[in-house]
CSV table of C-alpha atoms in Angstrom, one decimal:
chain,number,residue,atom,x,y,z
A,1,MET,CA,41.7,-28.6,21.8
A,2,SER,CA,38.5,-29.9,20.2
A,3,LEU,CA,36.0,-27.8,18.4
A,4,PRO,CA,32.4,-27.9,19.6
A,5,GLU,CA,29.6,-29.6,17.6
A,6,THR,CA,27.6,-27.1,15.7
A,7,THR,CA,24.5,-27.1,13.5
A,8,GLN,CA,24.2,-23.4,12.7
A,9,LEU,CA,27.9,-22.8,12.0
A,10,THR,CA,30.2,-24.7,9.7
A,11,LEU,CA,33.7,-25.0,11.1
A,12,ALA,CA,37.0,-25.8,9.3
A,13,LEU,CA,40.5,-25.6,10.9
A,14,ARG,CA,43.4,-25.7,8.6
A,15,ASP,CA,47.0,-24.4,8.9
A,16,GLY,CA,46.2,-22.5,12.0
A,17,VAL,CA,43.2,-20.7,10.5
A,18,LEU,CA,39.7,-21.4,11.9
A,19,GLN,CA,37.0,-20.7,9.4
A,20,VAL,CA,33.6,-20.1,11.0
A,21,VAL,CA,30.7,-19.8,8.5
A,22,PHE,CA,27.2,-18.8,9.5
A,23,ASP,CA,25.1,-21.5,7.8
A,24,ARG,CA,21.6,-20.2,7.9
A,25,ALA,CA,21.4,-19.0,4.3
A,26,GLY,CA,17.6,-19.5,4.2
A,27,VAL,CA,17.2,-16.6,6.7
A,28,SER,CA,20.1,-14.5,5.5
A,29,ASN,CA,22.2,-16.0,8.4
A,30,ALA,CA,20.2,-14.1,11.0
A,31,LEU,CA,21.3,-14.7,14.6
A,32,ASP,CA,19.0,-16.8,16.8
A,33,SER,CA,19.8,-18.0,20.3
A,34,GLN,CA,21.4,-21.3,19.1
A,35,THR,CA,23.7,-19.5,16.7
A,36,VAL,CA,24.8,-17.1,19.4
A,37,GLU,CA,25.5,-19.9,21.8
A,38,GLU,CA,27.4,-21.9,19.2
A,39,LEU,CA,29.5,-18.8,18.4
A,40,ALA,CA,30.3,-18.4,22.1
A,41,ALA,CA,31.3,-22.1,22.3
A,42,VAL,CA,33.7,-21.8,19.4
A,43,PHE,CA,35.5,-18.8,20.8
A,44,GLU,CA,35.6,-20.4,24.3
A,45,ALA,CA,37.1,-23.6,22.8
A,46,VAL,CA,40.1,-21.8,21.2
A,47,VAL,CA,40.8,-19.0,23.7
A,48,ASP,CA,43.9,-20.7,25.1
A,49,ASP,CA,45.1,-22.4,21.9
A,50,ARG,CA,47.9,-20.4,20.3
A,51,SER,CA,48.1,-22.9,17.4
A,52,VAL,CA,45.0,-21.2,16.2
A,53,ARG,CA,46.5,-18.1,14.6
A,54,ALA,CA,43.4,-16.5,13.1
A,55,ILE,CA,39.6,-16.8,13.2
A,56,VAL,CA,37.7,-15.9,10.0
A,57,LEU,CA,34.0,-15.2,10.2
A,58,ARG,CA,32.0,-15.5,7.0
A,59,GLY,CA,28.4,-16.1,5.8
A,60,ALA,CA,27.1,-18.9,3.6
A,61,GLY,CA,25.1,-17.9,0.5
A,62,ARG,CA,24.4,-14.3,-0.6
A,63,HIS,CA,24.7,-12.6,2.8
A,64,PHE,CA,27.1,-12.3,5.7
A,65,CYS,CA,24.6,-11.8,8.5
A,66,ALA,CA,21.3,-9.9,8.5
A,67,GLY,CA,21.4,-9.3,12.3
A,68,ALA,CA,19.1,-10.7,15.0
A,69,ASP,CA,16.4,-13.2,13.9
A,70,LEU,CA,13.5,-10.9,14.8
A,71,LYS,CA,11.0,-13.7,14.0
A,72,SER,CA,12.4,-16.1,16.6
A,73,ILE,CA,12.8,-13.3,19.2
A,74,GLY,CA,9.3,-11.9,18.5
A,75,ASP,CA,7.8,-15.4,18.9
A,76,VAL,CA,8.8,-15.7,22.5
A,77,THR,CA,5.7,-16.0,24.7
A,78,GLY,CA,4.8,-16.4,28.3
A,79,ALA,CA,5.1,-14.5,31.6
A,80,ASP,CA,8.9,-14.3,31.3
A,81,ARG,CA,8.9,-12.9,27.8
A,82,ARG,CA,10.8,-9.8,28.7
A,83,ALA,CA,13.3,-11.8,30.7
A,84,ALA,CA,13.9,-14.0,27.7
A,85,VAL,CA,14.4,-11.1,25.4
A,86,VAL,CA,16.8,-9.4,27.9
A,87,ALA,CA,18.8,-12.7,28.2
A,88,PHE,CA,19.1,-13.1,24.5
A,89,ASN,CA,20.3,-9.6,23.9
A,90,ARG,CA,22.6,-9.6,26.9
A,91,ARG,CA,24.2,-12.8,25.7
A,92,PHE,CA,24.9,-11.4,22.3
A,93,GLY,CA,26.7,-8.5,24.0
A,94,GLU,CA,28.8,-11.0,25.9
A,95,VAL,CA,29.7,-12.8,22.7
A,96,LEU,CA,30.6,-9.5,21.0
A,97,THR,CA,32.9,-8.8,23.9
A,98,MET,CA,34.4,-12.3,23.6
A,99,ILE,CA,35.1,-11.8,20.0
A,100,ASP,CA,36.5,-8.3,20.5
A,101,ARG,CA,38.9,-9.6,23.2
A,102,ALA,CA,39.8,-12.9,21.5
A,103,PRO,CA,43.6,-13.4,21.7
A,104,GLN,CA,43.7,-14.6,18.0
A,105,ALA,CA,43.4,-12.2,15.1
A,106,VAL,CA,39.7,-12.1,14.0
A,107,VAL,CA,38.9,-11.4,10.3
A,108,VAL,CA,35.5,-10.8,8.9
A,109,VAL,CA,34.7,-11.3,5.2
A,110,ALA,CA,31.3,-9.8,4.4
A,111,GLN,CA,29.1,-9.8,1.3
A,112,GLY,CA,25.4,-9.0,0.9
A,113,ALA,CA,23.7,-7.9,4.1
A,114,ALA,CA,25.7,-7.1,7.2
A,115,LEU,CA,23.1,-5.3,9.3
A,116,GLY,CA,22.4,-4.8,13.0
A,117,GLY,CA,24.2,-7.6,14.9
A,118,GLY,CA,26.0,-8.5,11.6
A,119,PHE,CA,27.3,-4.9,11.4
A,120,GLY,CA,28.4,-5.3,15.0
A,121,LEU,CA,30.5,-8.3,14.1
A,122,LEU,CA,32.3,-6.2,11.4
A,123,CYS,CA,33.1,-3.6,14.1
A,124,VAL,CA,34.7,-6.1,16.6
A,125,ALA,CA,36.9,-7.8,13.9
A,126,ASP,CA,40.6,-6.9,13.8
A,127,ILE,CA,40.4,-6.8,10.0
A,128,THR,CA,37.3,-6.4,8.0
A,129,ILE,CA,37.0,-7.1,4.2
A,130,VAL,CA,33.8,-6.2,2.5
A,131,THR,CA,32.5,-6.4,-1.1
A,132,ARG,CA,31.7,-3.1,-2.8
A,133,ASP,CA,28.0,-4.0,-3.1
A,134,ALA,CA,27.5,-5.2,0.4
A,135,THR,CA,24.8,-3.5,2.5
A,136,MET,CA,25.9,-2.5,6.0
A,137,GLY,CA,24.4,-0.3,8.7
A,138,MET,CA,22.1,0.0,11.7
A,139,PRO,CA,18.5,-0.1,10.5
A,140,GLU,CA,17.1,-1.0,14.0
A,141,THR,CA,15.5,2.3,14.7
A,142,ARG,CA,13.4,1.9,11.6
A,143,LEU,CA,12.0,-1.2,13.2
A,144,GLY,CA,11.3,0.5,16.5
A,145,LEU,CA,14.4,-0.8,18.2
A,146,PRO,CA,17.7,0.5,19.5
A,147,ALA,CA,21.0,-0.8,18.2
A,148,ALA,CA,21.6,-2.1,21.7
A,149,GLN,CA,24.6,-4.3,22.2
A,150,ILE,CA,26.6,-3.2,19.1
A,151,MET,CA,26.5,0.5,20.0
A,152,PRO,CA,29.7,0.7,22.0
A,153,PHE,CA,31.6,-1.3,19.5
A,154,VAL,CA,30.4,0.9,16.6
A,155,VAL,CA,31.4,4.0,18.5
A,156,ALA,CA,34.9,2.5,19.1
A,157,ARG,CA,35.2,1.8,15.4
A,158,ILE,CA,33.9,4.9,13.7
A,159,GLY,CA,33.5,7.5,16.5
A,160,MET,CA,30.6,9.1,18.3
A,161,THR,CA,29.6,11.6,15.6
A,162,ALA,CA,29.4,9.1,12.8
A,163,THR,CA,27.6,6.6,15.0
A,164,ARG,CA,25.0,9.2,16.0
A,165,ARG,CA,24.1,9.8,12.3
A,166,VAL,CA,24.0,6.2,11.3
A,167,ALA,CA,21.9,5.2,14.4
A,168,VAL,CA,19.3,8.0,14.5
A,169,CYS,CA,18.7,7.8,10.7
A,170,GLY,CA,18.7,4.0,10.6
A,171,LEU,CA,21.2,4.2,7.7
A,172,ARG,CA,22.4,1.5,5.3
A,173,PHE,CA,25.4,2.0,3.1
A,174,ASP,CA,27.7,0.2,0.7
A,175,GLY,CA,31.3,-1.0,0.9
A,176,ALA,CA,32.8,2.3,-0.3
A,177,GLU,CA,31.0,4.2,2.5
A,178,ALA,CA,32.0,1.5,5.0
A,179,TYR,CA,35.6,2.1,4.0
A,180,ARG,CA,35.3,5.9,4.3
A,181,LEU,CA,33.8,5.6,7.8
A,182,GLY,CA,36.5,3.2,8.9
A,183,VAL,CA,34.3,0.1,9.3
A,184,ALA,CA,36.1,-1.8,6.6
A,185,HIS,CA,39.9,-2.0,6.0
A,186,THR,CA,39.6,-3.4,2.4
A,187,VAL,CA,36.8,-3.1,-0.2
A,188,VAL,CA,36.8,-5.6,-3.1
A,189,ASP,CA,34.6,-6.2,-6.1
A,190,ASP,CA,33.5,-9.7,-5.4
A,191,LEU,CA,34.1,-12.8,-3.3
A,192,ALA,CA,36.9,-14.0,-5.5
A,193,ALA,CA,38.7,-10.8,-4.8
A,194,ALA,CA,37.8,-11.1,-1.1
A,195,ASP,CA,39.5,-14.5,-1.0
A,196,ARG,CA,42.7,-13.1,-2.5
A,197,ALA,CA,42.6,-10.2,0.0
A,198,LEU,CA,42.1,-12.7,2.8
A,199,GLU,CA,45.1,-14.7,1.7
A,200,GLY,CA,47.3,-11.6,2.0
A,201,VAL,CA,45.9,-10.7,5.4
A,202,LEU,CA,46.4,-14.3,6.8
A,203,ALA,CA,50.0,-14.2,5.5
A,204,ASP,CA,50.6,-11.0,7.5
A,205,ILE,CA,49.0,-12.5,10.6
A,206,LYS,CA,51.1,-15.7,10.4
A,207,ALA,CA,54.2,-13.6,10.1
A,208,CYS,CA,53.5,-12.3,13.6
A,209,ALA,CA,54.2,-14.3,16.8
A,210,PRO,CA,50.9,-15.6,18.2
A,211,GLY,CA,51.9,-14.8,21.7
A,212,ALA,CA,52.8,-11.3,20.7
A,213,ASN,CA,49.5,-10.8,18.9
A,214,ALA,CA,47.7,-12.1,22.0
A,215,ALA,CA,49.6,-9.7,24.3
A,216,SER,CA,49.0,-6.8,21.9
A,217,LYS,CA,45.3,-7.4,21.9
A,218,GLN,CA,45.4,-7.6,25.7
A,219,LEU,CA,47.1,-4.2,25.9
A,220,LEU,CA,44.6,-2.7,23.5
A,221,ALA,CA,41.8,-4.0,25.7
A,222,MET,CA,43.4,-2.4,28.7
A,223,LEU,CA,43.4,1.0,26.8
A,224,ASP,CA,39.6,0.7,26.2
A,225,GLY,CA,37.7,2.7,28.6
A,226,ARG,CA,34.3,1.1,28.1
A,227,HIS,CA,32.5,-0.4,31.1
A,228,MET,CA,31.0,-3.3,29.1
A,229,ASP,CA,29.1,-5.1,31.9
A,230,ARG,CA,27.1,-2.1,32.9
A,231,LEU,CA,26.6,-0.9,29.3
A,232,ALA,CA,25.5,-4.4,28.2
A,233,ASP,CA,23.0,-4.7,31.0
A,234,GLN,CA,21.4,-1.4,30.2
A,235,ALA,CA,21.4,-2.1,26.5
A,236,ALA,CA,19.6,-5.4,27.0
A,237,ALA,CA,16.9,-3.8,29.1
A,238,LEU,CA,16.4,-1.0,26.6
A,239,PHE,CA,16.2,-3.5,23.7
A,240,ALA,CA,13.6,-5.6,25.5
A,241,ASP,CA,11.5,-2.6,26.5
A,242,CYS,CA,11.5,-1.4,22.9
A,243,LEU,CA,10.8,-4.8,21.4
A,244,LEU,CA,7.9,-5.4,23.7
A,245,SER,CA,6.4,-2.0,23.2
A,246,ASP,CA,3.7,-0.9,20.8
A,247,GLU,CA,6.4,0.5,18.5
A,248,GLY,CA,8.4,-2.8,18.7
A,249,ALA,CA,5.3,-4.8,17.8
A,250,GLU,CA,4.5,-2.6,14.9
A,251,GLY,CA,8.1,-2.5,13.6
A,252,THR,CA,8.5,-6.3,13.9
A,253,GLN,CA,5.2,-6.9,12.2
A,254,ALA,CA,6.1,-4.5,9.4
A,255,PHE,CA,9.4,-6.2,8.9
A,256,ARG,CA,7.6,-9.6,8.6
A,257,GLU,CA,5.0,-8.2,6.2
A,258,LYS,CA,7.7,-6.3,4.2
A,259,ARG,CA,5.8,-3.0,4.6
A,260,THR,CA,6.5,0.5,5.9
A,261,PRO,CA,5.7,0.9,9.7
A,262,ARG,CA,3.1,3.4,10.7
A,263,TRP,CA,5.5,6.1,11.9
A,264,ALA,CA,7.3,6.3,8.6
A,265,ARG,CA,4.2,7.0,6.5
A,266,THR,CA,3.9,10.7,7.5
């Protein structure tokens, strides 16, 4: 097994643990098309390698992942603009499913912002460790967008009722609330404490047989009643429609200008 070449991710494999670090600190590790494709390539490269016992997702700098890079998505132009937005959103859904179904244990360590797509990554991890002052949630509706591809994974994580509240209010919340909702398994004071918690989690994972863990995750996937292909297609279409609508244009522009969108001023 050889790891792919990456420019948006920093990879380190040691003692059976693959550390995958989002390395776009200048944009709060937001997800653009290249980052999503590199993430897919990493998980594809190790899917059959049982010597990789765990995959740890982290973010460089102050934030884990602020979600989709709305600037890069919004800058798409041309006759096939909608098709390009659908393709990006749909591909992210495929990658979320890939991570969700990975045979290895997947651990997320999150600090700072873990919003939108970043929040979705927390919800597909087997174990999630967050700092107390991290900011998580689904603010998409405040930008005129639906939380498209992450929605089924959030529902699976925290239930329908809690997801409804978070989604339609565009809520953000801290580590304590993430723990209460069931998003996070462990809440720590800072990254040093997160590193200590991660060591304990990895020791537990390594105490388990890699084949047995892979089989366990396969069985769990079989118990999951979600029809991901159909849901992901519909989610991508709805996301594109909203992004390219007047609301989406206003929400994206307000985000760039760091102002309140028109609909929130009344």
